[in-house]
Coordinates of C-alpha atoms in Angstrom, one line a residue:
M1 CA 10.9 -40.3 34.9
Q2 CA 9.1 -39.5 31.7
T3 CA 12.3 -38.8 29.9
A4 CA 13.7 -42.2 30.9
L5 CA 10.5 -43.9 29.7
R6 CA 10.6 -42.0 26.4
R7 CA 14.2 -42.8 25.7
S8 CA 13.5 -46.5 26.2
G9 CA 10.7 -46.4 23.7
C10 CA 8.1 -47.4 26.4
T11 CA 4.5 -46.3 25.5
H12 CA 3.4 -45.8 29.2
Q13 CA 1.8 -42.4 29.8
T14 CA 0.9 -40.8 33.1
G15 CA -1.0 -37.8 34.6
A16 CA -2.8 -35.2 32.5
R17 CA -1.3 -36.6 29.3
H18 CA -2.8 -40.0 30.0
Q19 CA -6.2 -38.5 30.6
A20 CA -5.9 -36.6 27.3
A21 CA -4.9 -39.8 25.6
R22 CA -8.0 -41.6 26.9
H23 CA -10.1 -38.7 25.6
F24 CA -8.6 -39.1 22.1
S25 CA -9.2 -42.9 22.3
T26 CA -12.9 -42.4 22.9
Q27 CA -13.1 -39.9 20.0
R28 CA -11.9 -42.1 17.2
A29 CA -14.8 -40.8 15.1
G30 CA -13.2 -37.4 15.3
L31 CA -15.2 -36.2 12.3
C32 CA -18.3 -36.1 14.5
Q33 CA -16.8 -33.8 17.2
P34 CA -18.6 -30.6 17.9
V35 CA -17.5 -27.6 15.8
Q36 CA -16.2 -25.7 18.8
Q37 CA -14.0 -28.5 19.9
R38 CA -12.7 -29.1 16.4
A39 CA -11.8 -25.4 16.1
R40 CA -9.8 -25.6 19.3
V41 CA -7.8 -28.5 18.1
I42 CA -6.9 -26.7 14.8
A43 CA -6.0 -23.5 16.7
A44 CA -3.5 -25.5 18.8
A45 CA -1.6 -26.8 15.8
E46 CA 1.7 -25.6 17.0
I47 CA 3.6 -28.7 18.2
D48 CA 6.0 -28.9 21.1
P49 CA 8.4 -31.8 20.1
D50 CA 9.2 -32.6 23.7
N51 CA 6.9 -35.4 24.7
A52 CA 4.7 -35.1 21.6
S53 CA 3.3 -38.3 20.0
I54 CA 4.1 -38.4 16.3
L55 CA 3.4 -41.0 13.7
V56 CA 5.8 -41.1 10.8
C57 CA 4.7 -43.0 7.7
G58 CA 7.1 -44.0 5.0
G59 CA 10.0 -46.4 4.6
G60 CA 12.7 -44.4 3.0
G61 CA 15.5 -42.1 3.9
V62 CA 13.5 -38.9 4.6
A63 CA 11.2 -40.7 7.1
L64 CA 14.2 -42.3 8.9
H65 CA 15.9 -38.9 9.2
V66 CA 12.7 -37.4 10.5
T67 CA 12.3 -40.1 13.1
K68 CA 15.8 -39.8 14.4
K69 CA 15.7 -36.1 14.6
L70 CA 12.3 -36.1 16.4
K71 CA 13.5 -38.7 18.9
D72 CA 16.6 -36.6 19.6
M73 CA 14.2 -33.7 20.3
G74 CA 12.3 -35.8 22.9
S75 CA 9.2 -36.9 20.9
W76 CA 7.5 -40.2 21.1
V77 CA 7.7 -41.6 17.6
W78 CA 6.0 -44.4 15.9
M79 CA 7.0 -45.5 12.3
M80 CA 4.4 -47.2 10.2
Q81 CA 6.1 -49.8 8.1
R82 CA 4.8 -52.4 5.7
H83 CA 7.7 -54.8 6.3
D84 CA 10.1 -55.5 9.1
D85 CA 13.3 -54.8 7.1
R86 CA 14.1 -51.6 9.0
R87 CA 12.8 -52.7 12.4
K88 CA 16.2 -53.1 14.0
E89 CA 17.3 -49.6 12.7
I90 CA 14.1 -48.0 13.9
E91 CA 14.1 -49.6 17.3
G92 CA 17.8 -48.7 17.6
M93 CA 16.5 -45.0 17.5
M94 CA 14.2 -45.9 20.4
A95 CA 11.2 -45.4 18.1
I96 CA 8.3 -47.9 17.8
V97 CA 7.4 -49.9 14.7
A98 CA 3.7 -49.9 13.8
K99 CA 3.3 -52.6 11.1
A100 CA 0.7 -51.9 8.4
D101 CA 0.3 -51.6 4.7
A102 CA -0.9 -48.1 4.1
T103 CA -3.1 -49.3 1.2
D104 CA -5.1 -51.4 3.7
R105 CA -7.5 -49.0 5.5
A106 CA -8.3 -51.5 8.2
A107 CA -4.7 -51.9 9.0
V108 CA -4.1 -48.2 9.1
D109 CA -7.1 -47.7 11.4
K110 CA -5.7 -50.3 13.8
V111 CA -2.4 -48.4 13.9
F112 CA -4.2 -45.2 15.0
A113 CA -6.4 -47.1 17.4
D114 CA -3.4 -48.7 19.1
I115 CA -1.8 -45.3 19.8
E116 CA -3.7 -43.4 22.6
E117 CA -3.0 -40.0 21.3
V118 CA -1.4 -38.7 18.0
D119 CA -0.4 -35.1 18.0
A120 CA 0.9 -35.1 14.4
V121 CA 1.5 -37.3 11.4
I122 CA 4.2 -37.0 8.8
S123 CA 3.8 -39.0 5.6
T124 CA 6.5 -39.6 3.0
I125 CA 4.6 -42.6 1.5
G126 CA 5.3 -43.2 -2.1
G127 CA 5.1 -45.9 -4.7
S128 CA 6.8 -46.2 -8.2
T129 CA 5.9 -45.2 -11.7
K130 CA 4.9 -48.9 -12.3
D131 CA 2.7 -49.0 -9.2
P132 CA 1.9 -45.6 -7.7
T133 CA -1.1 -46.9 -5.7
A134 CA 0.5 -46.0 -2.4
D135 CA 1.0 -42.4 -3.5
S136 CA -2.8 -41.9 -3.6
L137 CA -4.6 -44.6 -1.7
G138 CA -1.9 -45.2 0.9
N139 CA -1.7 -41.5 1.7
I140 CA -5.4 -40.9 1.6
N141 CA -6.0 -43.8 4.0
V142 CA -3.6 -42.2 6.5
I143 CA -5.0 -38.7 6.0
E144 CA -8.6 -39.8 6.6
A145 CA -7.6 -41.9 9.7
A146 CA -5.6 -39.0 11.1
A147 CA -8.6 -36.6 10.7
A148 CA -10.9 -39.1 12.4
K149 CA -8.4 -39.5 15.3
G150 CA -8.2 -35.8 16.0
V151 CA -4.6 -35.2 14.9
K152 CA -3.5 -31.6 15.3
K153 CA -1.3 -31.3 12.2
F154 CA -0.5 -33.4 9.1
I155 CA 2.7 -33.0 7.0
L156 CA 2.4 -34.6 3.6
V157 CA 5.6 -34.9 1.6
T158 CA 5.0 -35.2 -2.2
S159 CA 7.1 -33.8 -5.0
I160 CA 7.7 -30.7 -7.1
G161 CA 5.6 -31.4 -10.2
C162 CA 2.4 -31.8 -8.3
G163 CA -0.5 -29.4 -8.5
D164 CA 0.4 -25.9 -9.5
S165 CA 4.1 -26.9 -9.7
K166 CA 3.4 -29.1 -12.7
D167 CA 5.5 -27.0 -15.1
A168 CA 8.5 -26.6 -12.7
P169 CA 10.5 -29.7 -13.5
G170 CA 10.1 -29.4 -17.2
E171 CA 8.0 -31.3 -19.7
Q172 CA 10.4 -34.2 -20.2
V173 CA 10.9 -34.9 -16.4
Y174 CA 7.1 -34.5 -15.8
K175 CA 6.3 -37.1 -18.4
V176 CA 8.6 -39.7 -16.8
L177 CA 7.1 -39.0 -13.3
E178 CA 3.5 -38.4 -14.4
P179 CA 2.0 -41.7 -13.2
V180 CA 3.3 -41.0 -9.6
L181 CA 2.6 -37.2 -9.7
L182 CA -1.0 -37.7 -10.7
Q183 CA -1.6 -40.0 -7.7
K184 CA 0.2 -37.6 -5.3
D185 CA -2.1 -34.9 -6.6
K186 CA -5.1 -36.9 -5.3
A187 CA -3.6 -37.2 -1.9
E188 CA -2.8 -33.5 -1.8
E189 CA -6.4 -32.6 -2.7
R190 CA -7.8 -35.0 -0.1
L191 CA -5.7 -33.4 2.6
K192 CA -6.8 -29.9 1.6
Q193 CA -10.5 -31.1 1.8
L194 CA -9.9 -32.1 5.4
G195 CA -8.2 -28.8 6.3
D196 CA -11.2 -27.9 8.5
K197 CA -10.5 -31.0 10.6
M198 CA -6.7 -30.6 11.1
A199 CA -3.9 -28.2 10.1
Y200 CA -1.8 -29.4 7.3
T201 CA 1.4 -28.6 5.4
I202 CA 2.2 -30.0 1.9
I203 CA 5.9 -30.1 1.2
R204 CA 7.1 -30.8 -2.4
P205 CA 10.8 -31.5 -2.5
G206 CA 12.8 -31.3 -5.7
G207 CA 15.2 -34.0 -6.9
L208 CA 16.4 -36.0 -3.9
K209 CA 20.0 -36.7 -3.1
S210 CA 21.4 -39.2 -0.6
E211 CA 24.5 -37.1 0.4
A212 CA 25.0 -35.6 3.8
A213 CA 22.9 -32.5 4.6
T214 CA 24.2 -29.2 3.4
G215 CA 22.2 -27.1 5.8
N216 CA 20.9 -25.1 2.8
G217 CA 17.5 -26.6 2.4
V218 CA 14.7 -24.0 2.2
L219 CA 11.0 -23.8 1.8
T220 CA 9.3 -21.5 -0.7
S221 CA 5.8 -20.8 -1.8
D222 CA 7.0 -20.2 -5.4
A223 CA 5.5 -23.1 -7.3
S224 CA 7.8 -22.4 -10.3
V225 CA 11.0 -23.2 -8.5
C226 CA 12.8 -26.5 -9.1
G227 CA 16.1 -27.9 -7.9
S228 CA 17.8 -30.6 -5.9
I229 CA 17.9 -31.2 -2.1
T230 CA 19.3 -34.0 0.1
R231 CA 17.0 -36.3 2.0
E232 CA 18.3 -35.1 5.3
D233 CA 17.7 -31.5 4.4
V234 CA 14.1 -32.4 3.5
A235 CA 13.8 -33.9 7.0
N236 CA 15.2 -30.7 8.5
V237 CA 12.6 -28.5 6.7
V238 CA 9.8 -30.9 7.4
I239 CA 10.5 -30.6 11.2
K240 CA 10.7 -26.9 10.9
A241 CA 7.3 -26.8 9.2
L242 CA 5.8 -29.1 11.8
L243 CA 6.9 -26.8 14.6
S244 CA 5.7 -23.6 13.0
K245 CA 2.1 -22.4 12.9
K246 CA 3.1 -20.2 9.9
T247 CA 3.0 -23.3 7.7
D248 CA -0.5 -24.3 8.7
N249 CA -2.6 -24.9 5.6
T250 CA 0.2 -24.1 3.1
V251 CA 1.7 -25.8 0.1
L252 CA 5.5 -25.3 -0.1
S253 CA 8.4 -26.5 -2.3
A254 CA 11.7 -27.6 -0.8
V255 CA 15.0 -27.1 -2.5
D256 CA 18.6 -26.4 -1.7
R257 CA 19.1 -22.7 -2.1
N258 CA 22.4 -23.4 -3.9
Q259 CA 21.1 -26.1 -6.2
V260 CA 18.2 -24.3 -7.9
F261 CA 17.8 -25.0 -11.6
G262 CA 18.1 -22.1 -14.0
E263 CA 18.8 -18.6 -12.8
K264 CA 15.9 -18.3 -10.4
T265 CA 16.3 -16.6 -7.0
V266 CA 14.5 -18.5 -4.3
Q267 CA 12.1 -16.4 -2.2
E268 CA 12.4 -18.3 1.1
F269 CA 9.2 -18.9 3.2
S270 CA 9.7 -17.2 6.5
L271 CA 9.1 -19.5 9.4

């Protein structure tokens, strides 16, 4: 019965899961939970995709690939969207559109309030070099709302060039992307600050390609690595990170093992 409801995109929940959902609804001020309860939530960061409730934030290719793959694995998936442009495509995947502008904190809070329980959040939110507001403010609004909700795990997708990977793409590329990367840095730092409220993984992809997945996408803790990777391969490693406790509270780069720049050998992160 639950499988049928899930595949239809219905948000009805029953039994123990519904009771747990009610509990989360009454704990929207999750930052005020007792320390013992908070520790229990963080310790349970390993996510079972079957019947998990996951909010995906971001309008582009990576977010869509993530949503489709999670739905195929049996998850309940909401996609936070600023516009309705992709509604038909998203609902065709049997996912649910949650309409909100991530830079509007009240709108973000309403999205979380309208979902009884959120096990995990994946954000690929990004702006442009002309207006990178979403890279910082948009992501930070979602991060803070997730922490208040009691989310178990947060995956933030940023970019190689952020933080300690600043030198990886080279000076010329960094200068072009600097307005965006500096704003993404702020989101990364805010997520780390809330690491005592929920587990997190920061994934920094290299240059994104729109081709079909190669199956060679890997994660590495080596911040000096740079290379290319398809959007679908990013989605694949994002989901692997979501489902592994080994990635809790880590910062990882994502590249195609066969498309690494220079002569570096990628030391793959073991999941």
